[in-house]
mmCIF file of C-alpha atoms in Angstrom:
data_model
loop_
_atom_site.group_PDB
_atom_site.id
_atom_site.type_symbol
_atom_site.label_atom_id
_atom_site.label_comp_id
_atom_site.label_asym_id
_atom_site.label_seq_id
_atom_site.Cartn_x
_atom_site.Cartn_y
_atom_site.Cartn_z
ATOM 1 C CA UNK A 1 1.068 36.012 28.394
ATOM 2 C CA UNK A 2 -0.614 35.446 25.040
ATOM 3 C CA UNK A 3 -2.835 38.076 24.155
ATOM 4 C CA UNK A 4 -6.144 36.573 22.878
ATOM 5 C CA UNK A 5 -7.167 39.365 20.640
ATOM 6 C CA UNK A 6 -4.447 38.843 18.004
ATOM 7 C CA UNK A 7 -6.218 38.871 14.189
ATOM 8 C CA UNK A 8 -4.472 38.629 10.182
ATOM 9 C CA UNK A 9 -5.077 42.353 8.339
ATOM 10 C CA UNK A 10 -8.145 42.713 7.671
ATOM 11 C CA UNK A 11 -7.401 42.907 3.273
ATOM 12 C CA UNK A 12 -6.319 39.137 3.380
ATOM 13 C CA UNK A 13 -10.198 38.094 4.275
ATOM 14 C CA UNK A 14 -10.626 39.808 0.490
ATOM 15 C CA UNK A 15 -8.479 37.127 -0.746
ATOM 16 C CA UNK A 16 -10.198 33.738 0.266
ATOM 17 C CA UNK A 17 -11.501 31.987 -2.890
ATOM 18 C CA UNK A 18 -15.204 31.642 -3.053
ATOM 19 C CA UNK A 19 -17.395 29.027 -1.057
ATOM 20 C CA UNK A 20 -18.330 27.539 -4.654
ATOM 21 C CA UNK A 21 -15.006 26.561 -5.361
ATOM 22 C CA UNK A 22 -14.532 24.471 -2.269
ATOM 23 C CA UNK A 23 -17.991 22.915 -2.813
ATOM 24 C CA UNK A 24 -17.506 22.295 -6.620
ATOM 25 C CA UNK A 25 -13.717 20.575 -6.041
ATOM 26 C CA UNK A 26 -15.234 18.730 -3.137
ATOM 27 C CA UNK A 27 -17.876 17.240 -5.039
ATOM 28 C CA UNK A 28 -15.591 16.522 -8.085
ATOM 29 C CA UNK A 29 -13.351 14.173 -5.675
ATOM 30 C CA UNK A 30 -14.643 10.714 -5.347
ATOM 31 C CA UNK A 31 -15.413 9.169 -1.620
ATOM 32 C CA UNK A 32 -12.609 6.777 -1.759
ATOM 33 C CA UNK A 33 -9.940 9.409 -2.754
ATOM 34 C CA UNK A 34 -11.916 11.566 0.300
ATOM 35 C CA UNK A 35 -11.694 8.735 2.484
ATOM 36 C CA UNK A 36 -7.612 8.692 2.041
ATOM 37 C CA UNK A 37 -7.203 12.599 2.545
ATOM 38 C CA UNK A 38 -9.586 11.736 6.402
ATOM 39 C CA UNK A 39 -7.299 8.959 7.072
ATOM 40 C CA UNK A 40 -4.041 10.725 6.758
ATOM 41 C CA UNK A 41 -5.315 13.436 8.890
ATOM 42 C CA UNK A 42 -6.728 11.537 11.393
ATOM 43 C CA UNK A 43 -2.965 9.838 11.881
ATOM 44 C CA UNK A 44 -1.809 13.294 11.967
ATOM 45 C CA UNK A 45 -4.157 14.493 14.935
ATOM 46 C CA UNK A 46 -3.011 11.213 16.732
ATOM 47 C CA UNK A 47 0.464 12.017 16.010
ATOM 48 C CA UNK A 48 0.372 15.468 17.088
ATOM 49 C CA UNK A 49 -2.362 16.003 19.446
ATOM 50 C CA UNK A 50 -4.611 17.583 20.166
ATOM 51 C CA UNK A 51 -3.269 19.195 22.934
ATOM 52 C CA UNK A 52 -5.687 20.617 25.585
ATOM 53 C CA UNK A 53 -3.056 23.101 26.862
ATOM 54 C CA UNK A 54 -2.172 25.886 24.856
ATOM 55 C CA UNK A 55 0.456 26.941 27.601
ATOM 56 C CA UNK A 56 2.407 24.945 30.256
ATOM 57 C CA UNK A 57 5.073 26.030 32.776
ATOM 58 C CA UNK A 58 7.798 23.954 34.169
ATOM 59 C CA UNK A 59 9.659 25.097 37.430
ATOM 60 C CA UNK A 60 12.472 23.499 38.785
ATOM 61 C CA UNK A 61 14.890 23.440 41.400
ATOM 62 C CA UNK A 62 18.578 22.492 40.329
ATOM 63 C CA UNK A 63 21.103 20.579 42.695
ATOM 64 C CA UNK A 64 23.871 22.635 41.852
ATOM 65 C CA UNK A 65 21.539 25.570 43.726
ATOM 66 C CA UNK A 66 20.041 27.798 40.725
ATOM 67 C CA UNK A 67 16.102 27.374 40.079
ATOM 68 C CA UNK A 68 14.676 27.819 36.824
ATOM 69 C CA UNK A 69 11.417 28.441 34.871
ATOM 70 C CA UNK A 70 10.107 27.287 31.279
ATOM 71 C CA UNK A 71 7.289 28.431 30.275
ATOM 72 C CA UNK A 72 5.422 27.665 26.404
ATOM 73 C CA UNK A 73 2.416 28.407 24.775
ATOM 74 C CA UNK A 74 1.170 28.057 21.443
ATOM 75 C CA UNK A 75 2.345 31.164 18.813
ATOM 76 C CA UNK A 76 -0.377 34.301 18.331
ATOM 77 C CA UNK A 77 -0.366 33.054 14.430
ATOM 78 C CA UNK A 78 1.025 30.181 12.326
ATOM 79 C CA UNK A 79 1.293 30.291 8.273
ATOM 80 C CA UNK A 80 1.139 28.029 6.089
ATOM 81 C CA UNK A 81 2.754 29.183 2.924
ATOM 82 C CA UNK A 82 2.977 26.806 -0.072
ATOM 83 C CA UNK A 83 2.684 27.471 -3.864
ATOM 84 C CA UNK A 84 1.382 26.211 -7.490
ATOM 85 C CA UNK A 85 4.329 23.357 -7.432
ATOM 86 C CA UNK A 86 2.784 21.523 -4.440
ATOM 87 C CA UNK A 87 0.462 19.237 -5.753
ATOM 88 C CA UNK A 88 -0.281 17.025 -3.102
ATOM 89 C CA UNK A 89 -3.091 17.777 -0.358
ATOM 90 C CA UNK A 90 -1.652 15.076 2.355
ATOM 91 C CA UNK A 91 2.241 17.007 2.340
ATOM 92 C CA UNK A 92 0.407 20.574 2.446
ATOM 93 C CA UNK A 93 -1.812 19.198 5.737
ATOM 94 C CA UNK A 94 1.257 17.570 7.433
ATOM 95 C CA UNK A 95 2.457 21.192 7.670
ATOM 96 C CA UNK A 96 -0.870 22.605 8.366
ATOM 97 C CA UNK A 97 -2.358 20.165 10.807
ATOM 98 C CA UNK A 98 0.160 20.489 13.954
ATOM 99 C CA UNK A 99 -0.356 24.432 14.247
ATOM 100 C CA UNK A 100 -4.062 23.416 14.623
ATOM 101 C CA UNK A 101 -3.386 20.383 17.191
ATOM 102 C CA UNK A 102 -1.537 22.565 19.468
ATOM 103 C CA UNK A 103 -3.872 24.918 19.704
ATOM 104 C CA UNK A 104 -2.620 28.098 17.318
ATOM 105 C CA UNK A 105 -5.938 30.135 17.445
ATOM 106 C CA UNK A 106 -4.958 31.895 14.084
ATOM 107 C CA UNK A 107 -3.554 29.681 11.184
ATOM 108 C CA UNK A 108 -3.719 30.872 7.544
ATOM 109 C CA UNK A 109 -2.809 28.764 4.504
ATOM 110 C CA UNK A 110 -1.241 31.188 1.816
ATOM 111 C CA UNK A 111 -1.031 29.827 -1.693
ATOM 112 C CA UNK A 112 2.013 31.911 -3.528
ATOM 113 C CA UNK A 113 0.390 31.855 -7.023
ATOM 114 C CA UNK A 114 -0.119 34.251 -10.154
ATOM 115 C CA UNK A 115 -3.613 33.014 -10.484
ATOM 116 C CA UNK A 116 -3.352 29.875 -11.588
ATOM 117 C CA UNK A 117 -6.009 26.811 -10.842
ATOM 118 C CA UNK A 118 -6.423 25.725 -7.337
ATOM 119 C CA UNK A 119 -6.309 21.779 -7.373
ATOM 120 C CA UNK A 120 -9.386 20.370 -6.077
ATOM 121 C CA UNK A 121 -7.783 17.458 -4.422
ATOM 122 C CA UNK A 122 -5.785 20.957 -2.454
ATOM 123 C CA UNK A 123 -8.657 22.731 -1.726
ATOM 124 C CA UNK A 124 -10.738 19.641 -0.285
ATOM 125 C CA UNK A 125 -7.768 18.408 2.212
ATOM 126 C CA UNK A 126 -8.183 21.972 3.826
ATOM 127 C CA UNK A 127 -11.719 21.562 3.703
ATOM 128 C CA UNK A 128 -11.908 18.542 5.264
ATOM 129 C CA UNK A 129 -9.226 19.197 7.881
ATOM 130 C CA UNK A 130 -11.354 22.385 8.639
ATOM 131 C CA UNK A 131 -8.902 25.343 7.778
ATOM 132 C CA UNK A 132 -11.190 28.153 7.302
ATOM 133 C CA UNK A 133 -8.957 30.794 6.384
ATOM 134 C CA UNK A 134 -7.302 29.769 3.185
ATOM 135 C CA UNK A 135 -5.803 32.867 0.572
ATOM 136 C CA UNK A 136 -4.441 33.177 -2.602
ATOM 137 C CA UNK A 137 -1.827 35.973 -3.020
ATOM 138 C CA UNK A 138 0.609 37.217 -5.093
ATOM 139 C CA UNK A 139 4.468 37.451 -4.404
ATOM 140 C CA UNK A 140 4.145 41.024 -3.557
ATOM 141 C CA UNK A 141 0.950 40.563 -1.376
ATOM 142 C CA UNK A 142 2.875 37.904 0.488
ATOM 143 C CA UNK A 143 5.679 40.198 1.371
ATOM 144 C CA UNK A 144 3.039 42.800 2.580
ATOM 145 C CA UNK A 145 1.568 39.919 4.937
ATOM 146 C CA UNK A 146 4.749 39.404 6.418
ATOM 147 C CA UNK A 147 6.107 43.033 6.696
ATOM 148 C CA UNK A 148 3.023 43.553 8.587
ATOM 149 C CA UNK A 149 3.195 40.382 11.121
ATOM 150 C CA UNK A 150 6.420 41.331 11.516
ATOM 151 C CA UNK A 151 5.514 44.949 12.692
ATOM 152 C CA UNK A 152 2.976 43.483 15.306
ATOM 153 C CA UNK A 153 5.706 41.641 17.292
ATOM 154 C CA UNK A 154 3.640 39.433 18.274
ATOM 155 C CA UNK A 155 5.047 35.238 18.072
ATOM 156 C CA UNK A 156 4.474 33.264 15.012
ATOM 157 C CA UNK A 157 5.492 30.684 13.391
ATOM 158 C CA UNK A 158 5.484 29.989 9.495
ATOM 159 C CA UNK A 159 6.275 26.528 7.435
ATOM 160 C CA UNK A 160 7.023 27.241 3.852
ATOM 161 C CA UNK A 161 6.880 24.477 1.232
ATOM 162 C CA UNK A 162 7.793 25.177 -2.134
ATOM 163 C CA UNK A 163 10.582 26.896 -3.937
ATOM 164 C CA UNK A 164 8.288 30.237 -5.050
ATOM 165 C CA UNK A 165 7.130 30.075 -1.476
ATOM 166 C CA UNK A 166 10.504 29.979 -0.167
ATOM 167 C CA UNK A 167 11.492 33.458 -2.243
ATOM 168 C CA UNK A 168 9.453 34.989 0.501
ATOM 169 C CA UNK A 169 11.528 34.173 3.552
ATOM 170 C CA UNK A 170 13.746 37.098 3.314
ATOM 171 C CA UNK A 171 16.598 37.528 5.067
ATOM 172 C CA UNK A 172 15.035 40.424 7.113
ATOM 173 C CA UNK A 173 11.676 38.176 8.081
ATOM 174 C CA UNK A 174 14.185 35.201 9.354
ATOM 175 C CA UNK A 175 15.768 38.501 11.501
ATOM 176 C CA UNK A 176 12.037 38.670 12.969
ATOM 177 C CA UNK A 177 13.270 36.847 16.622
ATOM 178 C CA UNK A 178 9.409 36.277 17.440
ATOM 179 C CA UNK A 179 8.653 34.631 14.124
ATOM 180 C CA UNK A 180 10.050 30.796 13.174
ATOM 181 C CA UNK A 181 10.233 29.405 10.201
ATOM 182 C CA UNK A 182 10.842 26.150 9.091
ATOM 183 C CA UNK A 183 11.205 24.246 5.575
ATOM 184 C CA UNK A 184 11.404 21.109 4.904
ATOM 185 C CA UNK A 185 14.878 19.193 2.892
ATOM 186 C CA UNK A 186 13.209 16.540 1.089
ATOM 187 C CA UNK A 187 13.787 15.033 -2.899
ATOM 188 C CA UNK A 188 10.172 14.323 -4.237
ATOM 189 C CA UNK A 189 10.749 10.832 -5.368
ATOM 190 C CA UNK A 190 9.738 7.821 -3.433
ATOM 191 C CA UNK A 191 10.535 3.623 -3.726
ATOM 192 C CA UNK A 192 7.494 0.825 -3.624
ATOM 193 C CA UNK A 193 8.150 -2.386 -2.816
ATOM 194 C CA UNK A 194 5.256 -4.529 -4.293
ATOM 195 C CA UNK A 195 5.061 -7.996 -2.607
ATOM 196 C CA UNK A 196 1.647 -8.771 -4.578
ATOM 197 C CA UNK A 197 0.615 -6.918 -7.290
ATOM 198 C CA UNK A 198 -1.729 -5.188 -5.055
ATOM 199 C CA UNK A 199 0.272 -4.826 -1.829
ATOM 200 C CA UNK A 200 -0.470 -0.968 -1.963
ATOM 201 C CA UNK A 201 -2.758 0.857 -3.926
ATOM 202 C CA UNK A 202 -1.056 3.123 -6.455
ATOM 203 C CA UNK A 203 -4.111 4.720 -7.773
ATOM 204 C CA UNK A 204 -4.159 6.543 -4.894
ATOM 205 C CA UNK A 205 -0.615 7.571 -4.471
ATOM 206 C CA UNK A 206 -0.587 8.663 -8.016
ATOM 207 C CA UNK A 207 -3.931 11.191 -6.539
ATOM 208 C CA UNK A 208 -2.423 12.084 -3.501
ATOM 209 C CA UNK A 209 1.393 12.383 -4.566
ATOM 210 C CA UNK A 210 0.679 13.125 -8.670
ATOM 211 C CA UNK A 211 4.102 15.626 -8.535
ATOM 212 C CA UNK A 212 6.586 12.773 -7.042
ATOM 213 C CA UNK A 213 8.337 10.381 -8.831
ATOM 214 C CA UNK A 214 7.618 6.583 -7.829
ATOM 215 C CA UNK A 215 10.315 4.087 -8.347
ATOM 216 C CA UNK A 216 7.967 0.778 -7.941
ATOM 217 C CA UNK A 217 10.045 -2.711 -7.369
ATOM 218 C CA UNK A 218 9.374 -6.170 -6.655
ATOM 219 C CA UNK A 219 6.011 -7.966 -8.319
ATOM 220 C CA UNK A 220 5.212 -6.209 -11.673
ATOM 221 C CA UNK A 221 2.168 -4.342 -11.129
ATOM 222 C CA UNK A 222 -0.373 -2.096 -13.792
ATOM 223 C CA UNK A 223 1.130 1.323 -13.060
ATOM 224 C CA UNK A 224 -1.634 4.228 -13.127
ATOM 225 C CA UNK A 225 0.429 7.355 -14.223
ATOM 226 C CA UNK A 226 3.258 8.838 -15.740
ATOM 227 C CA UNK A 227 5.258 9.289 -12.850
ATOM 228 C CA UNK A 228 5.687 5.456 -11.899
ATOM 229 C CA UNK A 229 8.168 3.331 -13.417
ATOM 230 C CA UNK A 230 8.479 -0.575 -12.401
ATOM 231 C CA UNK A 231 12.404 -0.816 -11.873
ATOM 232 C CA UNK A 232 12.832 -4.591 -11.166
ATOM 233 C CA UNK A 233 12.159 -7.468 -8.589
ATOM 234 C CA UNK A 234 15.218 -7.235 -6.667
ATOM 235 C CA UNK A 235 14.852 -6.374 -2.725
ATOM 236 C CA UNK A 236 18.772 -4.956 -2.712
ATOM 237 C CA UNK A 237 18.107 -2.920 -5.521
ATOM 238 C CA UNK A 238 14.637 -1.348 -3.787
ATOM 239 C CA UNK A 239 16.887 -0.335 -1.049
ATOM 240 C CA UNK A 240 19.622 1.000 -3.399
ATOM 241 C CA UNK A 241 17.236 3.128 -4.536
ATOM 242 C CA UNK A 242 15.469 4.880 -1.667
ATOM 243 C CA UNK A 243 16.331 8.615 -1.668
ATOM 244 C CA UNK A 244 13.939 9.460 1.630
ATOM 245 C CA UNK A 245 10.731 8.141 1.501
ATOM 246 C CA UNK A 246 9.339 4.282 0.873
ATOM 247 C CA UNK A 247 6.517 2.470 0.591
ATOM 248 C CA UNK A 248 6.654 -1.615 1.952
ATOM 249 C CA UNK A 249 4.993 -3.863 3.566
ATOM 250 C CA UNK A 250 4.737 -4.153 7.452
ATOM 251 C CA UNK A 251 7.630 -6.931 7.954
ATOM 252 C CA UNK A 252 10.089 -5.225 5.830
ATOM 253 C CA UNK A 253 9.417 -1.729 7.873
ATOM 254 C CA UNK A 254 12.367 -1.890 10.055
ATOM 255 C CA UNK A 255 15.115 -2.753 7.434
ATOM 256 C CA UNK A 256 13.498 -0.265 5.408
ATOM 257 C CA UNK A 257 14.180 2.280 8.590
ATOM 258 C CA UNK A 258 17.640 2.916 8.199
ATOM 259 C CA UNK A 259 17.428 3.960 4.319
ATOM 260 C CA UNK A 260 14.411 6.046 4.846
ATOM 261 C CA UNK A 261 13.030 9.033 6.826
ATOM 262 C CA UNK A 262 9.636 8.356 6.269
ATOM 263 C CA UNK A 263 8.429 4.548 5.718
ATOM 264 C CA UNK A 264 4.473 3.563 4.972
ATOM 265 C CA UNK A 265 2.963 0.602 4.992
ATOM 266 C CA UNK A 266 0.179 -0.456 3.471
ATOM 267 C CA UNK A 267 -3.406 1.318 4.352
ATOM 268 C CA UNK A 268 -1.215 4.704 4.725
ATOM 269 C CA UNK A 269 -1.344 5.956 1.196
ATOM 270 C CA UNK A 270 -3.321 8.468 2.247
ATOM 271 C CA UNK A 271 -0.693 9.603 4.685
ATOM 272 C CA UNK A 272 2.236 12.083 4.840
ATOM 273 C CA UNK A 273 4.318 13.317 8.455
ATOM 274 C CA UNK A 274 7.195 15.582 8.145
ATOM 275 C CA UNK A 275 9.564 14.072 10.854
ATOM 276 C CA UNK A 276 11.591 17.235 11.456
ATOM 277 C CA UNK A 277 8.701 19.308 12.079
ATOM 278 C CA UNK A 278 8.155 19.461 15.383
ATOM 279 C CA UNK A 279 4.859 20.752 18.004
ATOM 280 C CA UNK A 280 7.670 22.982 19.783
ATOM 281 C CA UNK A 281 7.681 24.699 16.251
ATOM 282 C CA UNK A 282 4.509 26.404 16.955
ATOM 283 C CA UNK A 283 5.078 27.094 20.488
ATOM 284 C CA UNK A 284 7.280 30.575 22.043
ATOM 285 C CA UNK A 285 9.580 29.099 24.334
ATOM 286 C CA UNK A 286 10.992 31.142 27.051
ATOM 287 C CA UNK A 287 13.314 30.363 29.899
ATOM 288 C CA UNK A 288 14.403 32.226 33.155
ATOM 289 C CA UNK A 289 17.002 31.097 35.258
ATOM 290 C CA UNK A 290 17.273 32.619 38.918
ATOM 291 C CA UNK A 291 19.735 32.007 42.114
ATOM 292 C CA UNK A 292 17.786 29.442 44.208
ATOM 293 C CA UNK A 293 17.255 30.098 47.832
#
């Protein structure tokens, strides 16, 4: 059974940035761009959870005369390691938020940096989804966090987003059989298909997603930022173009389906779910199997 009293080292408290910098980036982000951040975590709470179990048991009898017993519960820890190169707040909360809806008691959000500038739009999307224990550490402080988890041997799970992030998953912490880890495979570029000029609302993908590349098709709109080109008008070529992730209106969403992983509609700029990351990820599954009677 879980044991309740699990806690991080007691140095990484020394690490969380001060309450003034969450209060200065929160007031520095306008309402609206606030209001997208609560909507995409509000989908991901529906999505997810919450779950009021943190630990079920199956037991079941098997025709061919064998019983057996499954048994999960929610990890003693989950991390959420992610570095400088991850810009955007709704991607680093679709990796935080499930740990939280199935009921981790300990999650920590680890920023792999060298001291660079938190972005505010980063620091408010953990403030708002109400992740209290958020650190900024070196390369070589992360490796001490894990060493040290890994010496507890107690379950865990980790998602790790971001290629200076992912320098920390050593071959010896993936060897650590009570800790999972699990990265996402994704290419950060993303197709629009623009019905009207104001089918979806790019100022605020260029806020939430300002480190992906937007390939916008269909009716000509204003485009707000660097990283958004207008490619043409043609449907065929839209869907040509989609490397994982597009953006179209609500009728087009199941053609769109089989080029995409991830499709949003209107109203969900805001939004972000990483399909392959699962609740069982931040669960310790175990299984017996016994003769039946």
């Amino acid at each position: 059974m879980r044991n309740p009293s699990f806690s991080f080292p007691d140095w990484v408290g020394d690490l969380v940035p001060d309450d003034e910098l969450f209060a200065r980036a929160y007031t520095d982000i306008s309402n609206r761009n606030r209001a997208w951040m609560k909507t995409g975590i509000a989908r991901l709470h529906d999505w997810y959870g919450p779950r009021k179990a943190t630990r079920t048991t199956m037991a079941l009898r098997w025709r061919s005369g064998f019983d057996s017993r499954q048994v999960a519960e929610a990890v003693d820890f989950a991390v959420v390691l992610f570095d400088g190169s991850l810009l955007s707040p709704s991607r680093l909360l679709a990796a935080l938020i499930p740990a939280i809806a199935v009921g981790v008691g300990n999650v920590l959000a680890v920023r792999v940096s060298s001291g660079t500038p938190w972005r505010k739009a980063i620091l408010t999307g953990l403030e708002l989804a109400g992740q209290e224990l958020v650190v900024d550490m070196s390369e070589l402080q992360a490796r001490r966090l894990f060493g040290e988890l890994r010496e507890t041997n107690r379950s865990g799970a980790v998602a790790v987003l971001g290629p200076r992030a992912a320098v920390i998953k050593t071959n010896e912490l993936q060897a650590a059989s009570r800790i999972s880890f699990w990265r996402p495979r994704y290419t950060r570029a993303a197709a629009i298909w623009m019905e009207e000029a104001d089918t979806f609302d790019l100022e605020a993908l260029a806020f939430i997603h300002p480190d992906i590349v937007f390939s916008v098709f269909g009716v000509e709109p204003e485009l707000p930022a660097e990283n958004f080109s207008y490619e043409g008008d043609g449907f065929d070529n839209f869907l040509d173009a989609i490397m994982e992730v597009a953006y179209v209106p609500a009728d087009r969403a199941e053609q769109t389906l089989g080029r995409a992983r991830i499709v949003f509609g209107p109203g969900q700029e805001g939004c972000w779910i990483w399909p392959d990351l699962h609740p069982e990820h931040f669960q310790y599954q175990s299984v017996a199997w016994t003769a039946g009677e």
